[in-house]
Short mmCIF file of C-alpha atoms in Angstrom, two decimals:
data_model
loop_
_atom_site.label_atom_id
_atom_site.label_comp_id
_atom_site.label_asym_id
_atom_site.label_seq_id
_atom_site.Cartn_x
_atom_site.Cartn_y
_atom_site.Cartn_z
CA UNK A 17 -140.40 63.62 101.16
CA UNK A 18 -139.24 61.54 98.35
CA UNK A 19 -140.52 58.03 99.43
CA UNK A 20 -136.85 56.74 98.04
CA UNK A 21 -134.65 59.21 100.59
CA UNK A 22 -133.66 57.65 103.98
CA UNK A 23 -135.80 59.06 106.92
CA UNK A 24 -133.54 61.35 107.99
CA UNK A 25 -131.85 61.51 111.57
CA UNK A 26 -132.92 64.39 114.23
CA UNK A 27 -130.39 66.26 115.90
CA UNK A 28 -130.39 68.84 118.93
CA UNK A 29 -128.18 71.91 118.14
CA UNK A 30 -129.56 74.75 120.66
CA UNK A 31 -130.99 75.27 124.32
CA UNK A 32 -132.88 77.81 125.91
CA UNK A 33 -134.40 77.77 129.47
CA UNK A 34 -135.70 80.23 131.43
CA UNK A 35 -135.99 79.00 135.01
CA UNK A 36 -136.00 80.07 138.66
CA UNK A 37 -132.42 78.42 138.45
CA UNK A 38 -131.23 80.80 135.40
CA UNK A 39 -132.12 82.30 132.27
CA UNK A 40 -129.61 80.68 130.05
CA UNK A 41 -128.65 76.89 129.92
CA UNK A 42 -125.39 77.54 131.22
CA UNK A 43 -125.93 79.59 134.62
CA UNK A 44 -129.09 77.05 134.97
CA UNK A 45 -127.20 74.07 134.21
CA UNK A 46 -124.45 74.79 136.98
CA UNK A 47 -127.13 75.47 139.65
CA UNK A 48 -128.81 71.88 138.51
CA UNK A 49 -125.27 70.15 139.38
CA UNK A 50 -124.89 72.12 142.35
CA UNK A 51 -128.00 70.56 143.54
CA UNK A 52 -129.28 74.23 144.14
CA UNK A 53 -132.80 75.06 145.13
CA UNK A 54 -134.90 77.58 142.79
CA UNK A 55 -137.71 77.12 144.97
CA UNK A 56 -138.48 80.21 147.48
CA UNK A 57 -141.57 81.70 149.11
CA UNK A 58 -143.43 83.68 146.69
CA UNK A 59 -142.57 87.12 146.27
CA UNK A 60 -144.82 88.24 143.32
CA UNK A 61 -147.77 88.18 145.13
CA UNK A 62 -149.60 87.64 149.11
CA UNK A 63 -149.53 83.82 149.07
CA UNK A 64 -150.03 83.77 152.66
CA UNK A 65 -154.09 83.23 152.56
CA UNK A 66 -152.82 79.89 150.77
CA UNK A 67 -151.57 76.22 151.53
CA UNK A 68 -148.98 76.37 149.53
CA UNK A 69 -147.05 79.24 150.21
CA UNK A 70 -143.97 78.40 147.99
CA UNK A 71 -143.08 78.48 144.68
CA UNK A 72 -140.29 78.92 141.71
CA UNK A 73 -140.62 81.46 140.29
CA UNK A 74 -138.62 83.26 137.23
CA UNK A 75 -137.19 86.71 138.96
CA UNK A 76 -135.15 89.66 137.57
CA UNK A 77 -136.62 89.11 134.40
CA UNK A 78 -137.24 91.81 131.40
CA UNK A 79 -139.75 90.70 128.56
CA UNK A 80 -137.92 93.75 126.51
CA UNK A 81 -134.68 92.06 126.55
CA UNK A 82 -135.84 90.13 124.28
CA UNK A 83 -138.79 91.35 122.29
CA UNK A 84 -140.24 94.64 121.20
CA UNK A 85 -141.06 96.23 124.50
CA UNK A 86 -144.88 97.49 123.07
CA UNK A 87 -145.15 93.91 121.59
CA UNK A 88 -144.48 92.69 125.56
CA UNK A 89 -147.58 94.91 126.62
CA UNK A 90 -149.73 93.53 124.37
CA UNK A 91 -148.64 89.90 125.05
CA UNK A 92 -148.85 87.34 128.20
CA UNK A 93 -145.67 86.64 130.98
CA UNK A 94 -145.55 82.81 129.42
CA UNK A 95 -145.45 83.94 125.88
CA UNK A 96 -142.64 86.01 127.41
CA UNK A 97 -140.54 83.36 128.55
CA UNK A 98 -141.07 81.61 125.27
CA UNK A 99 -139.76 84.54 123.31
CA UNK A 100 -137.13 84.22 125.32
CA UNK A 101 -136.14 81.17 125.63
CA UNK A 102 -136.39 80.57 121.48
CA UNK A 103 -134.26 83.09 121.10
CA UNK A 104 -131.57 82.36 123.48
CA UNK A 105 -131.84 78.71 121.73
CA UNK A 106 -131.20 80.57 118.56
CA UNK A 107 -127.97 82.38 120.07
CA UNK A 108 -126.90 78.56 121.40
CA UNK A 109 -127.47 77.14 118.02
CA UNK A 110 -125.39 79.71 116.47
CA UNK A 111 -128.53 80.24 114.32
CA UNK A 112 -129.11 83.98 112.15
CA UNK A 113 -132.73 84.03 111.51
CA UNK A 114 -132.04 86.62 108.29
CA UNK A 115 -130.04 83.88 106.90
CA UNK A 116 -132.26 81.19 106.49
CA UNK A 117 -134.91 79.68 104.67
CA UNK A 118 -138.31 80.99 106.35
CA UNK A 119 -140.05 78.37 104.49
CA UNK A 120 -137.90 75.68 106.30
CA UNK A 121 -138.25 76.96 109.66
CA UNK A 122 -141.44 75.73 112.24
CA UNK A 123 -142.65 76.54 115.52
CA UNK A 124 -144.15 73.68 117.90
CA UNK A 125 -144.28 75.76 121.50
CA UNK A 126 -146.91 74.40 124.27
CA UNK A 127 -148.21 75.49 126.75
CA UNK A 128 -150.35 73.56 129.66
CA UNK A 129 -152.52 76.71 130.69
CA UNK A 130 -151.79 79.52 128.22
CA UNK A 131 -152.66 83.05 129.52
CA UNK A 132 -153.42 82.69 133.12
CA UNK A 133 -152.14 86.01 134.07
CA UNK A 134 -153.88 87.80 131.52
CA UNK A 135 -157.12 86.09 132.73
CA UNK A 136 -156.57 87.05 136.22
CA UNK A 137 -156.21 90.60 135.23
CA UNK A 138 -158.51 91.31 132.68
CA UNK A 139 -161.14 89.13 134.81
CA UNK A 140 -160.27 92.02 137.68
CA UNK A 141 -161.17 94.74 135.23
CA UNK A 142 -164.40 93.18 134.19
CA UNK A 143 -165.25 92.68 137.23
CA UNK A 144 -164.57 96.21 138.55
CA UNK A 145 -164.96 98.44 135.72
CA UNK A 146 -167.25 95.75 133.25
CA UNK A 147 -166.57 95.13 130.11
CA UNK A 148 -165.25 98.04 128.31
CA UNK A 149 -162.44 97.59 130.34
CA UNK A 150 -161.43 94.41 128.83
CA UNK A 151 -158.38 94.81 126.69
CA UNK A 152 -158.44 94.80 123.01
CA UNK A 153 -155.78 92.02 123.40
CA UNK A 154 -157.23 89.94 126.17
CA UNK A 155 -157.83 86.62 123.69
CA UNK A 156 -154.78 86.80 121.62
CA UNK A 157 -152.67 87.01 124.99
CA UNK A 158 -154.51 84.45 126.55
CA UNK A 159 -155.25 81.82 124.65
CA UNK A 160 -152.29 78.67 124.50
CA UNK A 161 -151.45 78.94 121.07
CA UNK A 162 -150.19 82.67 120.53
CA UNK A 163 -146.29 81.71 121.83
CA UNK A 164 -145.96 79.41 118.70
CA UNK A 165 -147.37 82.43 116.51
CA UNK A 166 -145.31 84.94 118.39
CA UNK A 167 -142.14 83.51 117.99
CA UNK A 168 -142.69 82.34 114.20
CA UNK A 169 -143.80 86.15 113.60
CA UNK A 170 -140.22 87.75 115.56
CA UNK A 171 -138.03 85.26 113.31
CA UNK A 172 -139.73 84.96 110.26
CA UNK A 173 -140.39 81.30 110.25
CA UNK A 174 -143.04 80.01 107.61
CA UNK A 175 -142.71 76.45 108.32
CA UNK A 176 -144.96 74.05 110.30
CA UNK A 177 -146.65 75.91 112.86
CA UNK A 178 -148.90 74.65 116.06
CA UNK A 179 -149.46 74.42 120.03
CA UNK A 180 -149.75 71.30 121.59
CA UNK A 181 -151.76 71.13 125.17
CA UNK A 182 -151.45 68.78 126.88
CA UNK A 183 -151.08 69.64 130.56
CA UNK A 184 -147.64 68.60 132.12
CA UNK A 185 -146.85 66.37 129.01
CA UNK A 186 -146.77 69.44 126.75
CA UNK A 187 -143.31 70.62 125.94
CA UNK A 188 -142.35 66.95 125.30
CA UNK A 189 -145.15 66.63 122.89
CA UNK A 190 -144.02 69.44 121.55
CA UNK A 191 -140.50 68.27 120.93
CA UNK A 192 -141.55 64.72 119.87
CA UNK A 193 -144.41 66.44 117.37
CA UNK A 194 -141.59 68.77 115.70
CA UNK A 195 -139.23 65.54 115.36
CA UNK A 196 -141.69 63.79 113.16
CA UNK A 197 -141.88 66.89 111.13
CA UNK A 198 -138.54 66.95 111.04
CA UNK A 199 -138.14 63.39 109.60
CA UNK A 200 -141.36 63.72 107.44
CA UNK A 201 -139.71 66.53 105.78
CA UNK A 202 -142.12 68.83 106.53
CA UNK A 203 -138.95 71.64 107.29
CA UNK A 204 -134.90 71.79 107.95
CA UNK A 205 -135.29 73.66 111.64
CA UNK A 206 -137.75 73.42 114.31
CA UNK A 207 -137.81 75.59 117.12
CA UNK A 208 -139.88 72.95 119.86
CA UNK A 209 -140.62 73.62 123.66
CA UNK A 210 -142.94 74.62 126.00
CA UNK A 211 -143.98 78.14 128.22
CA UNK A 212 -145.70 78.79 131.33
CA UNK A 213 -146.13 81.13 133.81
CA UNK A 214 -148.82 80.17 135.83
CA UNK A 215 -147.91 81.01 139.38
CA UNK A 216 -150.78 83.59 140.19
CA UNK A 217 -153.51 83.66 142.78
CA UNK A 218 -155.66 81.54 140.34
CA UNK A 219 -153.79 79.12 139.74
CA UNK A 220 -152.12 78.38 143.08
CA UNK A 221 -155.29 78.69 144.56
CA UNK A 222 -156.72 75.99 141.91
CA UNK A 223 -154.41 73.49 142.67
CA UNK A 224 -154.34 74.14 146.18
CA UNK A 225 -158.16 72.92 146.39
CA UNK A 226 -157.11 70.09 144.49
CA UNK A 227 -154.98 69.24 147.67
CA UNK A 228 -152.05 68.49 144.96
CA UNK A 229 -149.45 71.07 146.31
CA UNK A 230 -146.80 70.75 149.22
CA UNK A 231 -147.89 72.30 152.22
CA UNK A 232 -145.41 70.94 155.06
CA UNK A 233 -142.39 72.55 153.48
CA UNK A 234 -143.79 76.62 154.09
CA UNK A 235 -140.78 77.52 156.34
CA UNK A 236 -138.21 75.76 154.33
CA UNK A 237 -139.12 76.38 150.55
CA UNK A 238 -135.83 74.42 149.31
CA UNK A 239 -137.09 71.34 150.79
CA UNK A 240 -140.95 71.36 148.84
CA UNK A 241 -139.96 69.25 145.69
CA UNK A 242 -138.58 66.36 147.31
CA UNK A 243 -139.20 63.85 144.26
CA UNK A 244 -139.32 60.07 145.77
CA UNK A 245 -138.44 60.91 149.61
CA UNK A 246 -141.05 59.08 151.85
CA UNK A 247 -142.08 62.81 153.08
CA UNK A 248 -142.98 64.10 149.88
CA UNK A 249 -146.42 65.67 150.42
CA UNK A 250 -147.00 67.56 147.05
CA UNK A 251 -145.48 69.45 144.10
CA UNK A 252 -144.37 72.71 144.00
CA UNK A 253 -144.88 75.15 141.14
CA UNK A 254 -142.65 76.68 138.80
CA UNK A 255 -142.39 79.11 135.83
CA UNK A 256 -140.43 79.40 132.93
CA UNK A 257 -139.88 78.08 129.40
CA UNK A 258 -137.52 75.50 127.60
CA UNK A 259 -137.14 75.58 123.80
CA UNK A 260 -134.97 73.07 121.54
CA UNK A 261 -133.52 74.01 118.23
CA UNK A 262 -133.97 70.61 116.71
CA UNK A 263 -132.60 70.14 112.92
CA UNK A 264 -131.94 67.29 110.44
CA UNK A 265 -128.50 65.90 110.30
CA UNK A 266 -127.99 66.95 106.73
CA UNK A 267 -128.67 70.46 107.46
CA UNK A 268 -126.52 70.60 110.84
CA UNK A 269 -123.83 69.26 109.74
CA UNK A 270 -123.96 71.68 106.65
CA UNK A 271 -123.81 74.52 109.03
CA UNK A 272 -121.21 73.21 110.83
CA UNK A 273 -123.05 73.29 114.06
CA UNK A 274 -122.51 71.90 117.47
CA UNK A 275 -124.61 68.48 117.76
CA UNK A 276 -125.72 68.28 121.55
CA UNK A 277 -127.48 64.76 121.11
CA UNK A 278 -129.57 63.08 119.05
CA UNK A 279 -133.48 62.68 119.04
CA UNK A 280 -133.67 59.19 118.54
CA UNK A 281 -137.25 58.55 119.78
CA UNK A 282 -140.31 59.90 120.89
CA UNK A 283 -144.08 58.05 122.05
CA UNK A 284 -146.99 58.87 123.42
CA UNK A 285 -150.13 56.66 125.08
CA UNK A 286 -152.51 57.70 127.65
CA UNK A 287 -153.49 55.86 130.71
CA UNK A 288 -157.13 56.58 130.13
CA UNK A 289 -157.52 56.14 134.29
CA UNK A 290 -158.72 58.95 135.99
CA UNK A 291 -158.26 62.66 135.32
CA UNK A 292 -155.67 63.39 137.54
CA UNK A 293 -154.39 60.41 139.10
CA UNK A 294 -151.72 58.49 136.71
CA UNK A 295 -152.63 54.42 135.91
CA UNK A 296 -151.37 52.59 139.25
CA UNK A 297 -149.36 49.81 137.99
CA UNK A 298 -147.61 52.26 135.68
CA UNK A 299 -148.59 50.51 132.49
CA UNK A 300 -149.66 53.22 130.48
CA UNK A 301 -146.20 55.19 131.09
CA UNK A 302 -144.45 52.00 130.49
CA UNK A 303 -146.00 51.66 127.52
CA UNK A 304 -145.13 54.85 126.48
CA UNK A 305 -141.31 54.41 127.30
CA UNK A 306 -141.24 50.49 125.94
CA UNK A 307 -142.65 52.31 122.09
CA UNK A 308 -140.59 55.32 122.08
CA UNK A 309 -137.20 52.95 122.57
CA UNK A 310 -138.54 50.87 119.68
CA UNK A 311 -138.81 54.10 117.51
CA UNK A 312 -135.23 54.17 118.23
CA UNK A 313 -134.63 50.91 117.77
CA UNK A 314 -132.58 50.78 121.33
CA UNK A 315 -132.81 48.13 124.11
CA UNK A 316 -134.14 48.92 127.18
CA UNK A 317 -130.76 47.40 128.45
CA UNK A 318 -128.61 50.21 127.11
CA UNK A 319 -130.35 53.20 128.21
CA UNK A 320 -127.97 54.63 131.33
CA UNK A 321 -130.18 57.30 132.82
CA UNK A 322 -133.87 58.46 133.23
CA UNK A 323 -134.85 62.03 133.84
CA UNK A 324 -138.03 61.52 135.18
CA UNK A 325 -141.36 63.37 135.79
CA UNK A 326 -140.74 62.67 139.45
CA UNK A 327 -142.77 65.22 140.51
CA UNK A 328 -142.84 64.71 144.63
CA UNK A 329 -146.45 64.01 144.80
CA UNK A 330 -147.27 60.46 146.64
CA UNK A 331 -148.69 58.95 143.70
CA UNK A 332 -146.44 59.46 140.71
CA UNK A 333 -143.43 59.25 142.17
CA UNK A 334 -145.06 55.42 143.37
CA UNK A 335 -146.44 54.71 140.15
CA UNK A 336 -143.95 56.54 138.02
CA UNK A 337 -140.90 53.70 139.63
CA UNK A 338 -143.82 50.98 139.22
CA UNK A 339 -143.83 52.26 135.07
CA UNK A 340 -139.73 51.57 135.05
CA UNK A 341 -139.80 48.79 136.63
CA UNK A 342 -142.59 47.39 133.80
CA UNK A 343 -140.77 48.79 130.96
CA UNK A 344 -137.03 48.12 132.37
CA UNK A 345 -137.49 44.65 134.00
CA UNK A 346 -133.89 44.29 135.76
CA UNK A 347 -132.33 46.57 134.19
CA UNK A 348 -134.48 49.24 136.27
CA UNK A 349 -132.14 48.70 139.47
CA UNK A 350 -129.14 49.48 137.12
CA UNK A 351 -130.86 52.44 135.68
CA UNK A 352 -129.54 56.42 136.70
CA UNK A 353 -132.96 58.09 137.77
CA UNK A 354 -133.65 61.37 138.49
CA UNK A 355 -135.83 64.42 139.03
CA UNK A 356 -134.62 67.97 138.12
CA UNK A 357 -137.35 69.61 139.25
CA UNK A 358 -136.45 68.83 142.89
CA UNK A 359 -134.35 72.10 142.57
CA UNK A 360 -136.83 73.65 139.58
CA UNK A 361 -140.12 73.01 140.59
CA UNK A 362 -142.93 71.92 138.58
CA UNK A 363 -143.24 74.10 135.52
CA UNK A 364 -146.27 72.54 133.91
CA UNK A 365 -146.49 72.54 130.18
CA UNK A 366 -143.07 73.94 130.03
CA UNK A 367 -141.56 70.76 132.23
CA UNK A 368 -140.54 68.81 128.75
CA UNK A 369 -138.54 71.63 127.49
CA UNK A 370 -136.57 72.29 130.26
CA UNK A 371 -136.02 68.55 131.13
CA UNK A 372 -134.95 67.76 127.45
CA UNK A 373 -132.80 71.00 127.90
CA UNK A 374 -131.25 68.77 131.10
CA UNK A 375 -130.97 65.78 129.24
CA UNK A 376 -128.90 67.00 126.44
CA UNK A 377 -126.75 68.95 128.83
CA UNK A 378 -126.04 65.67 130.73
CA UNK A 379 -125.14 63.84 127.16
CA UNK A 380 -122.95 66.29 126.59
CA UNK A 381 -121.25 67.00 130.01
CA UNK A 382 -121.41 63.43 130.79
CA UNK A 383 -122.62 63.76 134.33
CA UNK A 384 -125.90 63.60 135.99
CA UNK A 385 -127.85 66.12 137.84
CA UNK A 386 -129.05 64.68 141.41
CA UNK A 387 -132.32 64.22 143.22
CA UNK A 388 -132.33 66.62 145.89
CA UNK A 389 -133.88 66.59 149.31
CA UNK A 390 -133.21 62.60 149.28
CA UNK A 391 -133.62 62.28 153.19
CA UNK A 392 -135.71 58.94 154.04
CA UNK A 393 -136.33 56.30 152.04
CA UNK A 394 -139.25 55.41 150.60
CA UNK A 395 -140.09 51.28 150.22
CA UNK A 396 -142.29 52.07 147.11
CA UNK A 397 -139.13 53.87 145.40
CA UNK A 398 -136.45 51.66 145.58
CA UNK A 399 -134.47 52.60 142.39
CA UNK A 400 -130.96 54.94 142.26
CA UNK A 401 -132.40 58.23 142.17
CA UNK A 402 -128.60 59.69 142.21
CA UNK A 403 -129.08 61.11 145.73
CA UNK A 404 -128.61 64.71 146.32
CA UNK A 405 -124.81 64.87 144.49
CA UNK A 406 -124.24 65.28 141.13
CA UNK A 407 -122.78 61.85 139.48
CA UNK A 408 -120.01 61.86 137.05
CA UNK A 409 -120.80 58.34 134.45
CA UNK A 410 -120.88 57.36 131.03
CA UNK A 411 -123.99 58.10 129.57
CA UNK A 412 -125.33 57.52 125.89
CA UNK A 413 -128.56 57.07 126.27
CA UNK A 414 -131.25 58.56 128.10
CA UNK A 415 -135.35 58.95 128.07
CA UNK A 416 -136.60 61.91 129.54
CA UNK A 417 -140.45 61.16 130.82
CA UNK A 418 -143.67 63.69 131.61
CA UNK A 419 -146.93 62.84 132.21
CA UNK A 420 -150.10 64.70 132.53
CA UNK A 421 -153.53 65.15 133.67
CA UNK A 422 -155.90 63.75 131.76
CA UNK A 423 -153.53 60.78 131.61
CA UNK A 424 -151.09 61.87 128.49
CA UNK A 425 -147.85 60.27 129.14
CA UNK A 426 -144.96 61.67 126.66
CA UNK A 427 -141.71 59.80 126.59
CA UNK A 428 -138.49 61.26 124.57
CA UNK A 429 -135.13 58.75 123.58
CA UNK A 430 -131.87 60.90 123.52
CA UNK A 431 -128.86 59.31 122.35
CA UNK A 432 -124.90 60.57 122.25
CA UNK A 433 -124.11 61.88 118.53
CA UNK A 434 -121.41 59.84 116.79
#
């Protein structure tokens, strides 16, 4: 980029999801103010030899309604939802992928844990039948990059071009990642997101042991994911993908297209703590939220809401209000908070994308989606998490927060287009 052009603003112009609660931003949007529960007992599988015998999980869905259905055989159920989820962002965005500049276009689509079906199966044919039975397509299925190679392949998009990994923080690395392209000039349109679909025997079963996974809530699945309620006792999985057509405001607006919200700012930090366990006095989230405000030159006093990682495990939903508090000071108490996946579930690496997805819906909409399962209160978590009803306000500004293990925190700034 010309070192005398402006730095160019960052605009939102499409949405995609693929959830438990929907697969299109609209049906998944009105089940989200409804305060509606995605979360069931597993029916892909026989959970019952686990803990954890609920989950939410993406049903009635068809890979070949959206790709090539011998391209779908060859591929993984997460790079599935990706595919999917890109393109219904493209049908949002009122994008035509024939139309425009390949050369301008990039791909940043994460995922926390890439292939796990794939590994689970082709691990059962090695096992059983050894290894000529592998498939000829077991890596490129697998491994956490192929969505972002995938997608760029289906809509010819020659642009910037990479995964990011980074556990639960991954789809809003992603986003933030593409934004800088964006602004760099590195391309006009980035598709940005993350994909998983990681609800298997392995992977339940994984973070089962790790003792990380609601256990209590077996005969009442809606009530798992109770973010912030003093009987939270674990996180509950979910599946699905959420992918952001992000653009430069030159190139929206010359398109004429519908401006959801802009991407005003985006930070990362790490707690460097413990591999699991998030900082306890919140500072390294903090952090993360106090930097990616000054990207966008706001003040923490005018941001109105917080869609948080709140993900109903004892620990971050403590040290996740001790991180606003730090970065907010007062202004914390006056602060919207809440946790969508207290109807979605946890969906890993593809968290960000659906959350941004959430936040721009609640920019535009102006109204908030609630907390659910807000029963008893919890002394640690004191702030408004908008309680189990949806909340009509004014909101202009709002950061959207993941963390992950290994201690990646990713914090995104979304502010009201004028």
């Amino acid at each position: 980029m010309d070192s005398n052009q402006s730095i160019p603003k960052v605009v939102v112009t499409g949405l995609g999801v693929v959830t438990s609660l929907g697969h299109d931003v609209d049906t998944f949007w009105e089940n989200l103010l409804a305060g509606k529960s995605g979360i069931r007992r597993v029916q892909t599988m026989d959970a019952s030899q686990l803990p954890c015998q609920v989950a939410a999980e993406v049903l009635d869905f068809q890979a070949s309604d959206y790709m090539d259905g011998k391209e779908a055989k060859r591929n993984d159920l997460y790079t599935h939802y990706a595919m999917a989820a890109s393109r219904l962002a493209l049908k949002d965005g009122g994008l035509d992928h024939e139309a425009w500049d390949p050369d301008r276009v990039g791909v940043v689509i994460g995922s926390g844990i890439g292939g796990m079906n794939t590994i689970e199966t082709q691990s059962h044919r090695l096992y059983e039948g050894g290894p000529r039975k592998i498939s000829p397509f077991m890596i490129p299925s697998l491994i956490a990059n192929i969505a972002s190679g995938i997608v760029a392949i289906e809509f010819n998009a020659r642009g910037p071009n990479l995964s990011v990994v980074s556990a639960c923080s991954t789809g809003a690395h992603a986003i933030g990642e593409a934004m800088h392209m964006l602004k760099r000039g590195d391309a006009d349109i980035m598709l940005a997101g993350g994909s998983e679909a990681a609800i298997t025997m392995l992977g339940m079963g994984g973070f089962c042991s790790m003792r990380a996974m609601s256990t209590k809530y077996n005969d009442n699945p809606t009530e798992a994911s109770r973010p912030f309620d003093k009987g939270r006792d674990g996180f509950v999985m979910g599946d699905g993908a959420g992918v952001l057509v992000l653009e430069t405001e030159a190139h929206a607006k010359a398109r004429g297209a519908k401006i959801y919200a802009e991407l005003a700012g985006y930070a990362t930090t790490c707690d460097a703590h413990h591999i699991t366990m998030p900082a306890p006095d919140g500072s390294g989230l903090a952090k993360c939220i106090t930097r990616a405000l000054n990207f966008a030159q706001i003040k923490p006093e005018d941001v109105d809401y917080v869609n948080a990682h709140g993900t109903s495990t004892p620990y971050n939903d403590k040290f996740e209000t001790a991180a606003l508090k730090l970065a907010f000071g007062d202004h914390a108490h006056k602060l919207m908070v809440s946790s969508t996946k207290s109807m979605t579930g946890h969906l890993l690496g593809a968290a960000g994308g659906v959350e941004a997805a959430a936040a721009c819906k609640t920019i535009a909409d102006q109204v908030v989606a609630p907390t659910i399962n807000q029963v008893e209160a919890d002394p640690d978590c004191d702030l408004d998490y908008v309680a189990n009803t949806k909340r009509e306000a004014k909101v202009d500004v709002i950061v959207s927060n993941n963390s992950g293990f290994g201690g990646h925190n990713a914090s995104l700034v979304f502010r009201k287009y004028a």
